[in-house]
Short mmCIF file of C-alpha atoms in Angstrom, two decimals:
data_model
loop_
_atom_site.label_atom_id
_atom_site.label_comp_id
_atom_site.label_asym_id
_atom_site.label_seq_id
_atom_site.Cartn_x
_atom_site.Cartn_y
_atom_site.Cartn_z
CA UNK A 1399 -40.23 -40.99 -61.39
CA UNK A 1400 -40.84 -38.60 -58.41
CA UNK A 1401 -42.65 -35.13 -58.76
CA UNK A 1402 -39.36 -33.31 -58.21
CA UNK A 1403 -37.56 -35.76 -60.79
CA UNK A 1404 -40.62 -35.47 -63.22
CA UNK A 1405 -40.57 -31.34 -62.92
CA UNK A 1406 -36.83 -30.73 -63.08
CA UNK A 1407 -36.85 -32.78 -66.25
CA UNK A 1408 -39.43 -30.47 -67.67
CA UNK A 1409 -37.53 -27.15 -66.56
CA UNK A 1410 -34.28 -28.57 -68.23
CA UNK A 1411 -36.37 -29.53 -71.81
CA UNK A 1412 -38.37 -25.90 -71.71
CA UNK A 1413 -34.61 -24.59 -70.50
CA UNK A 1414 -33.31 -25.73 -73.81
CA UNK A 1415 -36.29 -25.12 -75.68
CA UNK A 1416 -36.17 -21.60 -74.58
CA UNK A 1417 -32.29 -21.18 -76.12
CA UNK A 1418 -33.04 -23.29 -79.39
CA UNK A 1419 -36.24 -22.56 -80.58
CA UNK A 1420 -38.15 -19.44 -82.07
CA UNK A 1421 -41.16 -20.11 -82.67
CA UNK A 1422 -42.88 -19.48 -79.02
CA UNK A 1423 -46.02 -21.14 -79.85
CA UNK A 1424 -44.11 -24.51 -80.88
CA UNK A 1425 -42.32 -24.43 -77.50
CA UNK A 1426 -44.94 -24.26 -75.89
CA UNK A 1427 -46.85 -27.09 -77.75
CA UNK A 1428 -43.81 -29.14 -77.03
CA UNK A 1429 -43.04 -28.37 -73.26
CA UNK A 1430 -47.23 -29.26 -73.16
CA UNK A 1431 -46.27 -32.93 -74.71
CA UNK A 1432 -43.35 -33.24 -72.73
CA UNK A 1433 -45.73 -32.45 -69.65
CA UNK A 1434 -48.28 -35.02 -70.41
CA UNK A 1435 -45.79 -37.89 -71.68
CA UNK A 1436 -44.02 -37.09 -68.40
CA UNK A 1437 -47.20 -36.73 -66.19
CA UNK A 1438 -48.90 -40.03 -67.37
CA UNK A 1439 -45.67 -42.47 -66.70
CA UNK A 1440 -47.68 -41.36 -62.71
CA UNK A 1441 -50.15 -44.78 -63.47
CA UNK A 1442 -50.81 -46.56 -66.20
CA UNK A 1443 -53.94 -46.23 -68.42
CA UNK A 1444 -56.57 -48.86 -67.90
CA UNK A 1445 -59.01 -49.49 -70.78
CA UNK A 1446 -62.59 -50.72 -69.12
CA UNK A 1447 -65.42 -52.14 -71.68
CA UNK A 1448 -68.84 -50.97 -70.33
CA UNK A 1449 -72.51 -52.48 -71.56
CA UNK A 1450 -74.63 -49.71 -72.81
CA UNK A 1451 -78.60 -49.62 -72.65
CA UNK A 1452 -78.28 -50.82 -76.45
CA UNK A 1453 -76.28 -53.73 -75.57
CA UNK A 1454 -72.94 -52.32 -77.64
CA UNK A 1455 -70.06 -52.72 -75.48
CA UNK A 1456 -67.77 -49.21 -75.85
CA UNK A 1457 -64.48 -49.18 -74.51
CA UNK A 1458 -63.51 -46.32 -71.70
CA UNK A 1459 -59.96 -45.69 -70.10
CA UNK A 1460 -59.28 -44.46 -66.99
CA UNK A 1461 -56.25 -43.91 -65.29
CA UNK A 1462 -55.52 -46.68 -63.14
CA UNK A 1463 -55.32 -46.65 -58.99
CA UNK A 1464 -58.63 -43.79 -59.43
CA UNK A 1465 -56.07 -41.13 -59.93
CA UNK A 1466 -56.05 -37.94 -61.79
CA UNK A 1467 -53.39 -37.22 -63.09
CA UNK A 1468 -54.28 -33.68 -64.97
CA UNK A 1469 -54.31 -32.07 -61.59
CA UNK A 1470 -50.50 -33.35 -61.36
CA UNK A 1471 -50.26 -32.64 -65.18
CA UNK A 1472 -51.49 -29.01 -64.33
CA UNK A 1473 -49.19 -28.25 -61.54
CA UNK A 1474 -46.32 -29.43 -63.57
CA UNK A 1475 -46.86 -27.01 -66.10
CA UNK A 1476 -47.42 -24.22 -63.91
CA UNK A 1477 -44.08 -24.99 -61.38
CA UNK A 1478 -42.72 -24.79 -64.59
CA UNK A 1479 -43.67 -22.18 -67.09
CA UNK A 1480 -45.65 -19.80 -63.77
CA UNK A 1481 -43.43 -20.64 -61.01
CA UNK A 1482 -44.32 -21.92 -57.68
CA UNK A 1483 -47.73 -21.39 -55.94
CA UNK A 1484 -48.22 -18.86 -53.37
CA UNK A 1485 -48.66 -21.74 -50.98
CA UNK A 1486 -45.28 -22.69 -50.59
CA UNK A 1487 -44.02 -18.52 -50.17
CA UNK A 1488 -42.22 -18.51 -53.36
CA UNK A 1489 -44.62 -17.70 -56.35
CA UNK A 1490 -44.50 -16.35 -59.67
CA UNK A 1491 -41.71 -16.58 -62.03
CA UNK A 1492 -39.98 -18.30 -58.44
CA UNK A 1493 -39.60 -21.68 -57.36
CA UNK A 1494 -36.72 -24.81 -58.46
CA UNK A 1495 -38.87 -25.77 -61.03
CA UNK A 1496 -39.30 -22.18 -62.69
CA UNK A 1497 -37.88 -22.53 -66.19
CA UNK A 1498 -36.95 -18.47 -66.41
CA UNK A 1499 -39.19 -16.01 -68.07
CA UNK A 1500 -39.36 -15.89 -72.39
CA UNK A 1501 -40.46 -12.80 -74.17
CA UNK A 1502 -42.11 -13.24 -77.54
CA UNK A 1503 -45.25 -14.94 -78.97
CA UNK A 1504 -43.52 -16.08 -82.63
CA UNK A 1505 -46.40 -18.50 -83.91
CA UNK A 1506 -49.28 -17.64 -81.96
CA UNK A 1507 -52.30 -16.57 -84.45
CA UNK A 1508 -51.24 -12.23 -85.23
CA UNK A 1509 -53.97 -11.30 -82.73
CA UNK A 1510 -52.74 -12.83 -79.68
CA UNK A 1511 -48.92 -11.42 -80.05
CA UNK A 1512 -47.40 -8.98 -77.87
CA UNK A 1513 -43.85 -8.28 -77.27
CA UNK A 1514 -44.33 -9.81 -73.48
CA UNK A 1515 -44.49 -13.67 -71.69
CA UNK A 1516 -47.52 -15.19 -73.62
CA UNK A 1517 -46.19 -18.63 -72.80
CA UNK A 1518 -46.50 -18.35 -69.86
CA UNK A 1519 -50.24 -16.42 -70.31
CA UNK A 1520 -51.49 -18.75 -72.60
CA UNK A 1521 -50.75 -21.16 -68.98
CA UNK A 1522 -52.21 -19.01 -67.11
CA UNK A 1523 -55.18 -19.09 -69.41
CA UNK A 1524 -55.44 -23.06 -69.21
CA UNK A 1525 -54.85 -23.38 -65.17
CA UNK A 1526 -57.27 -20.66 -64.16
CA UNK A 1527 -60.07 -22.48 -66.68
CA UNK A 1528 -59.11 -26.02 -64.97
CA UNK A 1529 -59.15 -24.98 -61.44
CA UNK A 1530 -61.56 -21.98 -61.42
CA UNK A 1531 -63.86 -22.59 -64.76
CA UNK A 1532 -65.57 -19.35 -65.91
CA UNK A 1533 -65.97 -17.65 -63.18
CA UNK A 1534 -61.88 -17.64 -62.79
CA UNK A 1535 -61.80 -16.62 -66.57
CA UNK A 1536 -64.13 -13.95 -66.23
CA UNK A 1537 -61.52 -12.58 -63.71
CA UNK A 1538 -58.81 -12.63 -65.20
CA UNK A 1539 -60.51 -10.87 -68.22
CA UNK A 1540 -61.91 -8.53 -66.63
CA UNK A 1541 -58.54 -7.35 -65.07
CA UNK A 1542 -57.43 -7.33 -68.63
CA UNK A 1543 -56.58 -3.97 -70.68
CA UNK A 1544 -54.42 -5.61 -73.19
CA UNK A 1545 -56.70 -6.78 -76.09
CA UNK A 1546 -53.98 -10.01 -77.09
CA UNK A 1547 -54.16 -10.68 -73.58
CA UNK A 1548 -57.72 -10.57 -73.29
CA UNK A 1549 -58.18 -12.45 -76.57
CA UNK A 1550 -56.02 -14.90 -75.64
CA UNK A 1551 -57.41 -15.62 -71.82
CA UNK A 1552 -60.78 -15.99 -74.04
CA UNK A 1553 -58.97 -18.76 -76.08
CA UNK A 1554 -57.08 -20.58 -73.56
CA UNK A 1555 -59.25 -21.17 -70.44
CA UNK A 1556 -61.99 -23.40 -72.58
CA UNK A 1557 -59.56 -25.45 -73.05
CA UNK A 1558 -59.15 -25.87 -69.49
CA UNK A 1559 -62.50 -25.80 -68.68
CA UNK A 1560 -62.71 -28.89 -71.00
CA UNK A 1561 -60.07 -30.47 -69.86
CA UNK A 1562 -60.97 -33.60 -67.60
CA UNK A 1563 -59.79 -36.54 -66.06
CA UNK A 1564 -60.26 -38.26 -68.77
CA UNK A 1565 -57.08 -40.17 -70.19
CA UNK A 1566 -57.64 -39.30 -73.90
CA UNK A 1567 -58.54 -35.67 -73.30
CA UNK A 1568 -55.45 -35.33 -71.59
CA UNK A 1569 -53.50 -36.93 -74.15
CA UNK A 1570 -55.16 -34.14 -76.88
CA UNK A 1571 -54.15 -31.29 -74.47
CA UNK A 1572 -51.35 -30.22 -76.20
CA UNK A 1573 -52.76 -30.36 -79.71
CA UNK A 1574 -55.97 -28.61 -78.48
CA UNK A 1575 -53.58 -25.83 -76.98
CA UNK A 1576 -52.01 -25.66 -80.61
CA UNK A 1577 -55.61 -25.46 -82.29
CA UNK A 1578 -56.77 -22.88 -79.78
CA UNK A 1579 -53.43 -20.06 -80.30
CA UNK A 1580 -51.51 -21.37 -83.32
CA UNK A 1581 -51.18 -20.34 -86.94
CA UNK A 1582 -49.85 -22.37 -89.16
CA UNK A 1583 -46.33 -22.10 -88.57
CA UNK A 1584 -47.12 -23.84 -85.08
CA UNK A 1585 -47.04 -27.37 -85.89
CA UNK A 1586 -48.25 -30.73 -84.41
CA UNK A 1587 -45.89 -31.99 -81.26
CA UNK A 1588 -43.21 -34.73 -82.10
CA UNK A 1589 -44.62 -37.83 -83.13
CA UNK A 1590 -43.44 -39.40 -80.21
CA UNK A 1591 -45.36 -37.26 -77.98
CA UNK A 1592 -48.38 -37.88 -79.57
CA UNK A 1593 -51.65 -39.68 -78.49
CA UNK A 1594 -51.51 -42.82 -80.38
CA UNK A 1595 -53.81 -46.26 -79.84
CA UNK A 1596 -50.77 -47.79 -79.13
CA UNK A 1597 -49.81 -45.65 -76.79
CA UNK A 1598 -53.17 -47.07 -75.16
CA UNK A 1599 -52.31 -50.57 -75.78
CA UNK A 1600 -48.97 -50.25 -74.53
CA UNK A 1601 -48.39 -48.34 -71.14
CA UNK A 1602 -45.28 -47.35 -70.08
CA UNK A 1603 -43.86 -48.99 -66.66
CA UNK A 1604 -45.16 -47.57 -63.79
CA UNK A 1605 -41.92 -45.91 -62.41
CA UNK A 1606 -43.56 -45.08 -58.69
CA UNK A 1607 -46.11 -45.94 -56.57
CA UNK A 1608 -48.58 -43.29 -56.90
CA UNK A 1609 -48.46 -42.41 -53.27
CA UNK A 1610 -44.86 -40.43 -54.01
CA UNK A 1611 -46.21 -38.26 -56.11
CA UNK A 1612 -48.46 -36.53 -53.68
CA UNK A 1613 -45.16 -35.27 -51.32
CA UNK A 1614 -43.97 -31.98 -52.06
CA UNK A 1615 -40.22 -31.33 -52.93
CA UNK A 1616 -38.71 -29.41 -49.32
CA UNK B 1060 -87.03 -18.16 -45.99
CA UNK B 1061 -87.07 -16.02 -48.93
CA UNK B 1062 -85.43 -13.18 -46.71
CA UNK B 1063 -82.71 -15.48 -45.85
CA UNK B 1064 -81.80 -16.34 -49.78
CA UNK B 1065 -81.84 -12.66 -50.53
CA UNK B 1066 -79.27 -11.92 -47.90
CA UNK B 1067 -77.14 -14.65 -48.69
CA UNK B 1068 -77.21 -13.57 -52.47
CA UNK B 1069 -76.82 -9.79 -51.42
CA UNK B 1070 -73.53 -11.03 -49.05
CA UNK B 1071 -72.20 -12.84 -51.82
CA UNK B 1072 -72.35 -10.28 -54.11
CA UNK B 1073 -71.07 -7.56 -51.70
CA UNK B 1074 -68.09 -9.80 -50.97
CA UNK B 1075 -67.53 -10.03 -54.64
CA UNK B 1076 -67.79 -7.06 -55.44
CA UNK B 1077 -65.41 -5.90 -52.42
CA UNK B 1078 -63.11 -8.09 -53.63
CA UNK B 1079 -62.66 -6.85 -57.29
CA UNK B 1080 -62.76 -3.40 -56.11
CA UNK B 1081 -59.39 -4.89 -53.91
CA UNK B 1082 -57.82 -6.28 -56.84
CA UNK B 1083 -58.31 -3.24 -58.84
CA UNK B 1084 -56.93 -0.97 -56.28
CA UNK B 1085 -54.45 -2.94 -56.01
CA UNK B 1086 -53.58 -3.01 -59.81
CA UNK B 1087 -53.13 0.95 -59.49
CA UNK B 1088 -51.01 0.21 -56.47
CA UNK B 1089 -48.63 -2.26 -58.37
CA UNK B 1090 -48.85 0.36 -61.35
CA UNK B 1091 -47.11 2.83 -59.10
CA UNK B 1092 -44.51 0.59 -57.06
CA UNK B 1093 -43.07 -0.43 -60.01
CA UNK B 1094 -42.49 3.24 -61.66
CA UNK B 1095 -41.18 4.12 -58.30
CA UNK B 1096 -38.86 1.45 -58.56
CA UNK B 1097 -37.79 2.66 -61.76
CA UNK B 1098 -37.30 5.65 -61.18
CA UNK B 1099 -35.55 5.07 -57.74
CA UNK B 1100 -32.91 2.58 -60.29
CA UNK B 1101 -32.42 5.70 -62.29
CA UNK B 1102 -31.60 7.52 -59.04
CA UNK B 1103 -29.61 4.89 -57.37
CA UNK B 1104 -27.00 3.56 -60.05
CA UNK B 1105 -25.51 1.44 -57.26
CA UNK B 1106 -28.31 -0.32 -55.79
CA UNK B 1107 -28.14 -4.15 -55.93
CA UNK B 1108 -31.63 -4.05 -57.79
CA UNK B 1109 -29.87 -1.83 -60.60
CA UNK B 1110 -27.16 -4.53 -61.21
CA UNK B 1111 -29.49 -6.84 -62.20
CA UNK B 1112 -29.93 -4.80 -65.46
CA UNK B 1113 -27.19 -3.53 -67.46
CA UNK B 1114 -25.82 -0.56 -66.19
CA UNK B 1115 -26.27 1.75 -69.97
CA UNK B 1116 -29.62 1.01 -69.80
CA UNK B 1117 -31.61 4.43 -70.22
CA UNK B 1118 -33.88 4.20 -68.02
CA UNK B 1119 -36.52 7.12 -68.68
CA UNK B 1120 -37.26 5.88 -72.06
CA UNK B 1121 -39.11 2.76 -70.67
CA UNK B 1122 -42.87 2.96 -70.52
CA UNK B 1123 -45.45 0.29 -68.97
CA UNK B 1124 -46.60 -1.79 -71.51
CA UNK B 1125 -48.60 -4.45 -69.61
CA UNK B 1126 -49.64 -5.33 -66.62
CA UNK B 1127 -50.50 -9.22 -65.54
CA UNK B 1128 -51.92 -10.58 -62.37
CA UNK B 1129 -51.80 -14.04 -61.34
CA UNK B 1130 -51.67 -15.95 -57.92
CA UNK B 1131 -51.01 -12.94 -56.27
CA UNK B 1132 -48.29 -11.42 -58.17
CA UNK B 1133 -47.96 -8.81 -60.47
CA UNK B 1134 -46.06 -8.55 -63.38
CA UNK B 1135 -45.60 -5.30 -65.11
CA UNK B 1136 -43.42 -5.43 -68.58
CA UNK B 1137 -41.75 -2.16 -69.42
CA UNK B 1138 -41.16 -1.35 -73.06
CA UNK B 1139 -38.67 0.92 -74.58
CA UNK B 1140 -38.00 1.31 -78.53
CA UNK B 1141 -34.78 1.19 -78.74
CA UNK B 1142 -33.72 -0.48 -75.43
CA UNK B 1143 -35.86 -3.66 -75.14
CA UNK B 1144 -38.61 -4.51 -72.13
CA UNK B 1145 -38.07 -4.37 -68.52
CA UNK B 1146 -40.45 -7.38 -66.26
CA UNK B 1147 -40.98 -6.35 -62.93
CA UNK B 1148 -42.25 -8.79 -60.28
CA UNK B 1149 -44.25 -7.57 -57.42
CA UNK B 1150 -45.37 -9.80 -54.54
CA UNK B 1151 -48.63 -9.11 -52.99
CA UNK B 1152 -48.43 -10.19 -49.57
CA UNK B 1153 -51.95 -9.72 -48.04
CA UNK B 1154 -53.41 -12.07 -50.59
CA UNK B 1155 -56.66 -13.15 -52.35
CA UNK B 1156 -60.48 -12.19 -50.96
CA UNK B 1157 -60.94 -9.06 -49.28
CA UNK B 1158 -57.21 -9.00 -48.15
CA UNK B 1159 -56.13 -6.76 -51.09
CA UNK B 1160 -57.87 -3.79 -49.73
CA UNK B 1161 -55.33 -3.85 -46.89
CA UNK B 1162 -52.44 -4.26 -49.28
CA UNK B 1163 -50.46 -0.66 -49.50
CA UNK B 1164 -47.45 0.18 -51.58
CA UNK B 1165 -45.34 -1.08 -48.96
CA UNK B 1166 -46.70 -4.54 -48.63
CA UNK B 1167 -45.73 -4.76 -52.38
CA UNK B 1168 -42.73 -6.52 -52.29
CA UNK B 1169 -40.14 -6.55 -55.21
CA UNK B 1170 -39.61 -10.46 -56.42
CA UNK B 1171 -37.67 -10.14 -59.51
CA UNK B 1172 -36.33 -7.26 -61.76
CA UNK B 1173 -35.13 -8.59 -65.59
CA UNK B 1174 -34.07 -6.95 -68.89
CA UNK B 1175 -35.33 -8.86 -71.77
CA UNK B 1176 -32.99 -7.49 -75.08
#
């Protein structure tokens, strides 16, 4: 699966998403499992057992060919849910992979709702932490006047922060999203999109050589 | 050599601080593009900007509700009681660093205009 193929199939779920479901924090939860069940079929996940100074010998994975995929897995969501980077002369709430723009913030926790696009804040949120850490979340606060938006930059961008290459942390990105903004009407992902063991045990094919993913659609 | 790590903290600094004082500015300058737009709409029923929002909508009753920057854009939401909220999508053109100090209200361009019910 291409980058184009992988992204347009995430605009058309969050597309349908959008017109089915109410609860804004479950949609998001679910276009963030779609995202990472779409973003790891990239490489496969290797498990690696390493000898420790105790002798024990713990198991690590690491995505295979030394890629990492959360950067892809973080540009995915924002083509999607942001809109295109200013890069490519298109930008926000622009771009073929831009899913459209969803007022609302049903099933967030009551002091992160506002009438407005938390979605696609709560993204915002989790990109600037990954790429720009807290000095980009201090930033974006500080441009803040909205307490819920304010609030909910606070809550979002650790979770980017934390976010790593690491295969199972990205796995637990969409739950972690959940724990960070939900309430309890905002429930787990599907099953299917889950992080299970045997996910581990059993990687998907690898549809592409991982070389494809790094050209941009024209 | 401790003059030299001074200035380099003190240029640092300066450029940050030149740089927030852009984006700020530049805040009050999206602020006002986009309630000139909307009140230009109001003006100009036949505009092609106005027929992206249905044409009963009263347009005076909106009032800015938020205003969001990211990746150089600005997104400014609308609200209105009984009429639902208005996103406006401005384009800053002169970009990130110092840049937004030479942004002006023309160089904020209008991406998008939507009614959300």
């Amino acid at each position: 699966m291409t980058e184009a193929e992988r992204r347009l199939e995430l605009k058309n779920f969050a597309a349908t998403l959008f017109k089915k479901e109410s609860n804004h924090c479950q949609i998001l939860v679910d276009i963030y499992a779609k995202a990472t069940g779409l973003a790891r079929s990239i490489t496969p996940i290797i498990p690696m057992e390493m000898t420790s100074m105790s002798g024990s010998r713990p198991t690590i994975y690491k995505w295979a060919h030394g890629r990492n995929v959360t950067n892809a897995l973080m540009d995915d969501l924002k083509a999607v849910l942001i809109g295109s980077s200013m890069r490519t002369g298109e930008g926000r709430g622009k771009g073929p992979y831009f899913a459209g723009n969803i007022a609302g913030a049903d099933g967030f926790r009551q002091e992160l709702r506002d009438k407005f696009n938390q979605i696609q804040h709560a993204t915002a949120g989790v990109v600037i932490g990954y790429w720009h850490g807290k000095i980009g979340e201090w930033f974006a606060r500080l441009l803040e006047d909205e307490p819920q938006d304010d609030l909910l930059y606070e809550q979002t961008a650790p979770v980017g922060i934390w976010l790593s290459d690491n295969p199972l942390d990205f796995l637990k990105l969409p739950n972690k999203v959940r724990e960070a903004i939900g309430d309890n009407t905002c429930l787990k992902p599907q099953p299917i999109l889950q992080w299970s063991p045997q996910m581990l045990a059993n990687p998907p094919p690898t549809p592409g050589l991982w070389e494809r993913e790094t050209k941009r659609p024209k | 050599m401790k003059r030299r790590v001074f200035a380099t903290i003190g240029a640092i600094l300066a450029f940050a601080l030149i740089a927030i004082y852009g984006v700020f500015r530049e805040k009050e300058l999206a602020i006002a593009r986009a309630e000139g737009i909307l009140e230009q709409l109001s003006t100009e029923p036949s505009s092609a900007e106005r027929s992206q929002i249905p044409a009963n909508l009263p347009l005076k009753s909106f009032e800015l509700a938020d205003t969001d920057y990211f990746d150089r854009s600005w997104q400014l939401w609308f609200d209105s009681k009984s009429s639902g909220r208005i996103l406006i999508t401005l384009h800053a053109d002169r970009g990130i660093g110092v840049l937004p100090l030479l942004n002006s209200l023309d160089t904020l361009s209008l991406e998008g205009i939507e009614h959300h019910p």
